[in-house]
Amino acid sequence: MDESVDIAIVYKDLGLGGVQRKIVDIVNELQARGEKEVCIFLTNRQGEFLRSIPETTRIVDLNVPLRSPRVATLPLKLARALTKYKPRVVLAMMDTFGCSAVLARKLLTSDKPAICISQEIHATGFFGKRPLLGIRKTLVRWLYPQAEMVFSVSNAVTEDLVQNYQIPKRKIKLLRNWVSMKTQKVSRSKKTIDII
């Protein structure tokens, strides 16, 4: 049985959150179009949004705790999943998964996918509140430029990546946060948008 897919999305879980909502929207849109076969790689297969993913979408549990030192096994487990499913493109959400995806690709001998990283928040502000600050900054500076594309959600995020992490601006694509058309009501008379 051929298990190859077109796109693999990598993140921690499908709990309630903005990144998880974005994953749900992307997967459902691609499924609705019937153009691409998608697989989701999660470090922990859990979360309320699991039921929002179409049953035809593969969800692979990498079973990796996101705490030191076991988080260091993520690139190896991800490389095994990439070898099995052979996606043409990997969309990795945020730095832990973006850096791991680039490292995982280095471990492959063939069928190396294109890597796209979605940077959902201001990296410098985020890292300042997290452990291993120096290591995370170093990994982003080293590995993000090796991805084919880094998606940024704002001008501030883009400038932070360029100025503080030396990511070439040509590799950054600005894709502002969106609101799914299925979750909004537009009132033409009052020109307001209410999010449900």
C-alpha atoms as a printed R data frame, in Angstrom:
    type eleno elety resid chain resno       x      y      z
1   ATOM     1    CA   MET     A     1   0.000  0.000  0.000
2   ATOM     2    CA   ASP     A     2   1.401  3.378 -1.054
3   ATOM     3    CA   GLU     A     3   1.465  5.692  1.959
4   ATOM     4    CA   SER     A     4   3.002  8.703  0.216
5   ATOM     5    CA   VAL     A     5   1.333 12.076  0.682
6   ATOM     6    CA   ASP     A     6   1.636 15.495 -0.929
7   ATOM     7    CA   ILE     A     7   1.877 17.644  2.201
8   ATOM     8    CA   ALA     A     8   2.827 16.911  5.800
9   ATOM     9    CA   ILE     A     9   1.987 19.409  8.540
10  ATOM    10    CA   VAL     A    10   4.070 19.228 11.725
11  ATOM    11    CA   TYR     A    11   3.050 20.522 15.148
12  ATOM    12    CA   LYS     A    12   2.664 19.488 18.787
13  ATOM    13    CA   ASP     A    13  -1.066 18.687 19.097
14  ATOM    14    CA   LEU     A    14  -4.549 19.734 18.032
15  ATOM    15    CA   GLY     A    15  -5.625 21.355 21.288
16  ATOM    16    CA   LEU     A    16  -7.434 24.687 21.360
17  ATOM    17    CA   GLY     A    17  -5.196 27.391 19.899
18  ATOM    18    CA   GLY     A    18  -4.639 29.681 16.949
19  ATOM    19    CA   VAL     A    19  -2.012 27.515 15.281
20  ATOM    20    CA   GLN     A    20  -4.224 24.456 15.658
21  ATOM    21    CA   ARG     A    21  -7.173 26.364 14.167
22  ATOM    22    CA   LYS     A    22  -4.996 27.294 11.203
23  ATOM    23    CA   ILE     A    23  -4.036 23.639 10.709
24  ATOM    24    CA   VAL     A    24  -7.712 22.630 10.726
25  ATOM    25    CA   ASP     A    25  -8.548 25.316  8.152
26  ATOM    26    CA   ILE     A    26  -5.664 24.318  5.866
27  ATOM    27    CA   VAL     A    27  -6.465 20.609  6.007
28  ATOM    28    CA   ASN     A    28 -10.191 21.096  5.441
29  ATOM    29    CA   GLU     A    29  -9.620 23.469  2.524
30  ATOM    30    CA   LEU     A    30  -7.189 21.095  0.820
31  ATOM    31    CA   GLN     A    31  -9.536 18.154  1.389
32  ATOM    32    CA   ALA     A    32 -12.483 20.136  0.005
33  ATOM    33    CA   ARG     A    33 -10.534 20.887 -3.155
34  ATOM    34    CA   GLY     A    34  -9.530 17.240 -3.473
35  ATOM    35    CA   GLU     A    35  -6.182 18.329 -4.864
36  ATOM    36    CA   LYS     A    36  -3.680 17.275 -2.228
37  ATOM    37    CA   GLU     A    37  -3.293 14.393  0.166
38  ATOM    38    CA   VAL     A    38  -2.358 15.688  3.598
39  ATOM    39    CA   CYS     A    39  -0.842 14.028  6.634
40  ATOM    40    CA   ILE     A    40  -0.456 15.603 10.076
41  ATOM    41    CA   PHE     A    41   2.537 14.699 12.249
42  ATOM    42    CA   LEU     A    42   1.905 15.493 15.917
43  ATOM    43    CA   THR     A    43   4.304 15.044 18.825
44  ATOM    44    CA   ASN     A    44   1.247 14.149 20.909
45  ATOM    45    CA   ARG     A    45  -1.982 13.016 19.245
46  ATOM    46    CA   GLN     A    46  -4.504 14.810 21.422
47  ATOM    47    CA   GLY     A    47  -6.756 17.865 21.462
48  ATOM    48    CA   GLU     A    48 -10.251 19.123 20.864
49  ATOM    49    CA   PHE     A    49  -9.599 19.879 17.186
50  ATOM    50    CA   LEU     A    50  -8.934 16.221 16.357
51  ATOM    51    CA   ARG     A    51 -12.648 15.819 15.650
52  ATOM    52    CA   SER     A    52 -12.500 18.719 13.166
53  ATOM    53    CA   ILE     A    53 -10.059 16.875 10.907
54  ATOM    54    CA   PRO     A    54 -11.576 14.780  8.079
55  ATOM    55    CA   GLU     A    55 -11.445 11.038  8.707
56  ATOM    56    CA   THR     A    56  -9.510 10.545  5.468
57  ATOM    57    CA   THR     A    57  -6.588 12.593  6.793
58  ATOM    58    CA   ARG     A    58  -3.764 10.562  8.317
59  ATOM    59    CA   ILE     A    59  -2.678 11.733 11.755
60  ATOM    60    CA   VAL     A    60   0.650 10.302 12.875
61  ATOM    61    CA   ASP     A    61   1.584 10.370 16.563
62  ATOM    62    CA   LEU     A    62   5.349 10.874 16.813
63  ATOM    63    CA   ASN     A    63   5.104 10.358 20.584
64  ATOM    64    CA   VAL     A    64   7.797 12.879 21.526
65  ATOM    65    CA   PRO     A    65   7.692 14.778 24.840
66  ATOM    66    CA   LEU     A    66   8.530 18.449 24.274
67  ATOM    67    CA   ARG     A    67  10.815 18.680 27.289
68  ATOM    68    CA   SER     A    68  14.573 18.358 27.496
69  ATOM    69    CA   PRO     A    69  16.309 16.053 26.877
70  ATOM    70    CA   ARG     A    70  13.724 13.887 25.042
71  ATOM    71    CA   VAL     A    71  12.679 16.654 22.644
72  ATOM    72    CA   ALA     A    72  16.075 16.064 20.998
73  ATOM    73    CA   THR     A    73  14.630 12.828 19.542
74  ATOM    74    CA   LEU     A    74  12.106 14.785 17.442
75  ATOM    75    CA   PRO     A    75  14.295 15.177 14.305
76  ATOM    76    CA   LEU     A    76  15.026 11.430 14.239
77  ATOM    77    CA   LYS     A    77  11.374 10.407 14.698
78  ATOM    78    CA   LEU     A    78  10.308 12.979 12.141
79  ATOM    79    CA   ALA     A    79  12.898 11.663  9.677
80  ATOM    80    CA   ARG     A    80  11.395  8.169 10.064
81  ATOM    81    CA   ALA     A    81   7.920  9.546  9.347
82  ATOM    82    CA   LEU     A    82   9.219 11.450  6.306
83  ATOM    83    CA   THR     A    83  10.837  8.270  5.021
84  ATOM    84    CA   LYS     A    84   7.569  6.364  5.375
85  ATOM    85    CA   TYR     A    85   5.147  8.967  3.975
86  ATOM    86    CA   LYS     A    86   7.461 10.757  1.502
87  ATOM    87    CA   PRO     A    87   5.692 14.141  1.452
88  ATOM    88    CA   ARG     A    88   6.741 16.533 -1.289
89  ATOM    89    CA   VAL     A    89   6.265 19.507  1.049
90  ATOM    90    CA   VAL     A    90   6.487 19.835  4.829
91  ATOM    91    CA   LEU     A    91   4.729 22.745  6.545
92  ATOM    92    CA   ALA     A    92   6.210 23.022 10.037
93  ATOM    93    CA   MET     A    93   4.557 25.350 12.515
94  ATOM    94    CA   MET     A    94   6.883 27.482 14.690
95  ATOM    95    CA   ASP     A    95  10.543 27.113 15.627
96  ATOM    96    CA   THR     A    96  10.700 23.754 17.434
97  ATOM    97    CA   PHE     A    97   9.031 21.998 14.517
98  ATOM    98    CA   GLY     A    98  10.614 24.101 11.764
99  ATOM    99    CA   CYS     A    99  14.141 23.470 13.038
100 ATOM   100    CA   SER     A   100  13.349 19.778 13.587
101 ATOM   101    CA   ALA     A   101  12.004 19.455 10.041
102 ATOM   102    CA   VAL     A   102  15.199 20.905  8.549
103 ATOM   103    CA   LEU     A   103  17.326 18.600 10.720
104 ATOM   104    CA   ALA     A   104  15.146 15.606  9.810
105 ATOM   105    CA   ARG     A   105  15.608 16.315  6.104
106 ATOM   106    CA   LYS     A   106  19.387 16.271  6.609
107 ATOM   107    CA   LEU     A   107  19.042 12.676  7.837
108 ATOM   108    CA   LEU     A   108  17.301 11.517  4.657
109 ATOM   109    CA   THR     A   109  19.246  9.953  1.799
110 ATOM   110    CA   SER     A   110  16.472 10.355 -0.785
111 ATOM   111    CA   ASP     A   111  12.976 11.808 -1.305
112 ATOM   112    CA   LYS     A   112  13.905 15.016  0.485
113 ATOM   113    CA   PRO     A   113  10.857 17.301  0.826
114 ATOM   114    CA   ALA     A   114  10.702 21.052  0.493
115 ATOM   115    CA   ILE     A   115  10.443 22.644  3.953
116 ATOM   116    CA   CYS     A   116   8.210 25.615  4.705
117 ATOM   117    CA   ILE     A   117   8.143 27.093  8.213
118 ATOM   118    CA   SER     A   118   5.198 29.103  9.507
119 ATOM   119    CA   GLN     A   119   6.385 31.647 12.077
120 ATOM   120    CA   GLU     A   120   3.186 32.545 13.885
121 ATOM   121    CA   ILE     A   121   4.557 34.957 16.499
122 ATOM   122    CA   HIS     A   122   7.361 37.441 17.147
123 ATOM   123    CA   ALA     A   123  10.305 35.115 17.786
124 ATOM   124    CA   THR     A   124  12.408 37.374 20.007
125 ATOM   125    CA   GLY     A   125   9.501 38.226 22.297
126 ATOM   126    CA   PHE     A   126   8.473 34.580 22.505
127 ATOM   127    CA   PHE     A   127  11.949 33.191 23.155
128 ATOM   128    CA   GLY     A   128  12.489 35.647 26.009
129 ATOM   129    CA   LYS     A   129   9.775 33.826 27.963
130 ATOM   130    CA   ARG     A   130  10.992 30.308 27.206
131 ATOM   131    CA   PRO     A   131  13.848 28.066 28.406
132 ATOM   132    CA   LEU     A   132  16.998 27.480 26.354
133 ATOM   133    CA   LEU     A   133  16.919 30.995 24.911
134 ATOM   134    CA   GLY     A   134  20.441 30.919 23.449
135 ATOM   135    CA   ILE     A   135  20.044 27.478 21.883
136 ATOM   136    CA   ARG     A   136  16.710 28.363 20.272
137 ATOM   137    CA   LYS     A   137  18.077 31.574 18.771
138 ATOM   138    CA   THR     A   138  21.135 29.753 17.419
139 ATOM   139    CA   LEU     A   139  19.027 26.999 15.856
140 ATOM   140    CA   VAL     A   140  16.708 29.507 14.163
141 ATOM   141    CA   ARG     A   141  19.681 31.467 12.753
142 ATOM   142    CA   TRP     A   142  21.289 28.274 11.449
143 ATOM   143    CA   LEU     A   143  18.300 26.261 10.238
144 ATOM   144    CA   TYR     A   144  15.583 28.699  9.074
145 ATOM   145    CA   PRO     A   145  17.683 29.879  6.088
146 ATOM   146    CA   GLN     A   146  17.911 26.248  4.942
147 ATOM   147    CA   ALA     A   147  14.118 26.045  4.507
148 ATOM   148    CA   GLU     A   148  12.664 26.867  1.105
149 ATOM   149    CA   MET     A   149  10.272 29.425  2.609
150 ATOM   150    CA   VAL     A   150   9.418 31.008  5.947
151 ATOM   151    CA   PHE     A   151   5.868 32.316  6.280
152 ATOM   152    CA   SER     A   152   5.448 35.379  8.480
153 ATOM   153    CA   VAL     A   153   2.146 36.708  9.826
154 ATOM   154    CA   SER     A   154   3.123 40.393 10.118
155 ATOM   155    CA   ASN     A   155   5.676 43.029  9.165
156 ATOM   156    CA   ALA     A   156   6.991 43.008 12.754
157 ATOM   157    CA   VAL     A   157   7.599 39.245 12.645
158 ATOM   158    CA   THR     A   158   9.342 39.617  9.274
159 ATOM   159    CA   GLU     A   159  11.624 42.401 10.495
160 ATOM   160    CA   ASP     A   160  12.487 40.425 13.622
161 ATOM   161    CA   LEU     A   161  13.509 37.409 11.523
162 ATOM   162    CA   VAL     A   162  15.615 39.550  9.184
163 ATOM   163    CA   GLN     A   163  17.299 41.767 11.782
164 ATOM   164    CA   ASN     A   164  17.775 39.388 14.718
165 ATOM   165    CA   TYR     A   165  18.159 36.024 12.958
166 ATOM   166    CA   GLN     A   166  19.662 37.021  9.595
167 ATOM   167    CA   ILE     A   167  16.969 35.213  7.601
168 ATOM   168    CA   PRO     A   168  17.239 36.423  3.985
169 ATOM   169    CA   LYS     A   169  14.203 38.578  3.233
170 ATOM   170    CA   ARG     A   170  13.790 36.833 -0.128
171 ATOM   171    CA   LYS     A   171  12.984 33.622  1.793
172 ATOM   172    CA   ILE     A   172  10.193 35.223  3.830
173 ATOM   173    CA   LYS     A   173   6.633 35.397  2.545
174 ATOM   174    CA   LEU     A   174   4.153 37.593  4.390
175 ATOM   175    CA   LEU     A   175   0.830 35.771  4.874
176 ATOM   176    CA   ARG     A   176  -1.218 37.714  7.360
177 ATOM   177    CA   ASN     A   177  -3.400 35.836  9.834
178 ATOM   178    CA   TRP     A   178  -6.736 35.052  8.354
179 ATOM   179    CA   VAL     A   179 -10.209 34.334  9.629
180 ATOM   180    CA   SER     A   180 -11.942 31.437  7.948
181 ATOM   181    CA   MET     A   181 -14.991 32.565  5.946
182 ATOM   182    CA   LYS     A   182 -16.903 29.777  7.668
183 ATOM   183    CA   THR     A   183 -16.406 31.415 11.073
184 ATOM   184    CA   GLN     A   184 -17.338 34.997 10.384
185 ATOM   185    CA   LYS     A   185 -20.457 37.044  9.709
186 ATOM   186    CA   VAL     A   186 -20.197 40.196  7.662
187 ATOM   187    CA   SER     A   187 -22.756 42.941  8.053
188 ATOM   188    CA   ARG     A   188 -22.650 45.157  4.977
189 ATOM   189    CA   SER     A   189 -24.849 47.833  6.492
190 ATOM   190    CA   LYS     A   190 -22.705 48.367  9.599
191 ATOM   191    CA   LYS     A   191 -19.419 47.318  7.973
192 ATOM   192    CA   THR     A   192 -18.473 45.172 10.954
193 ATOM   193    CA   ILE     A   193 -17.220 41.645 11.275
194 ATOM   194    CA   ASP     A   194 -18.332 39.480 14.165
195 ATOM   195    CA   ILE     A   195 -16.257 36.430 14.943
196 ATOM   196    CA   ILE     A   196 -18.311 33.486 16.179
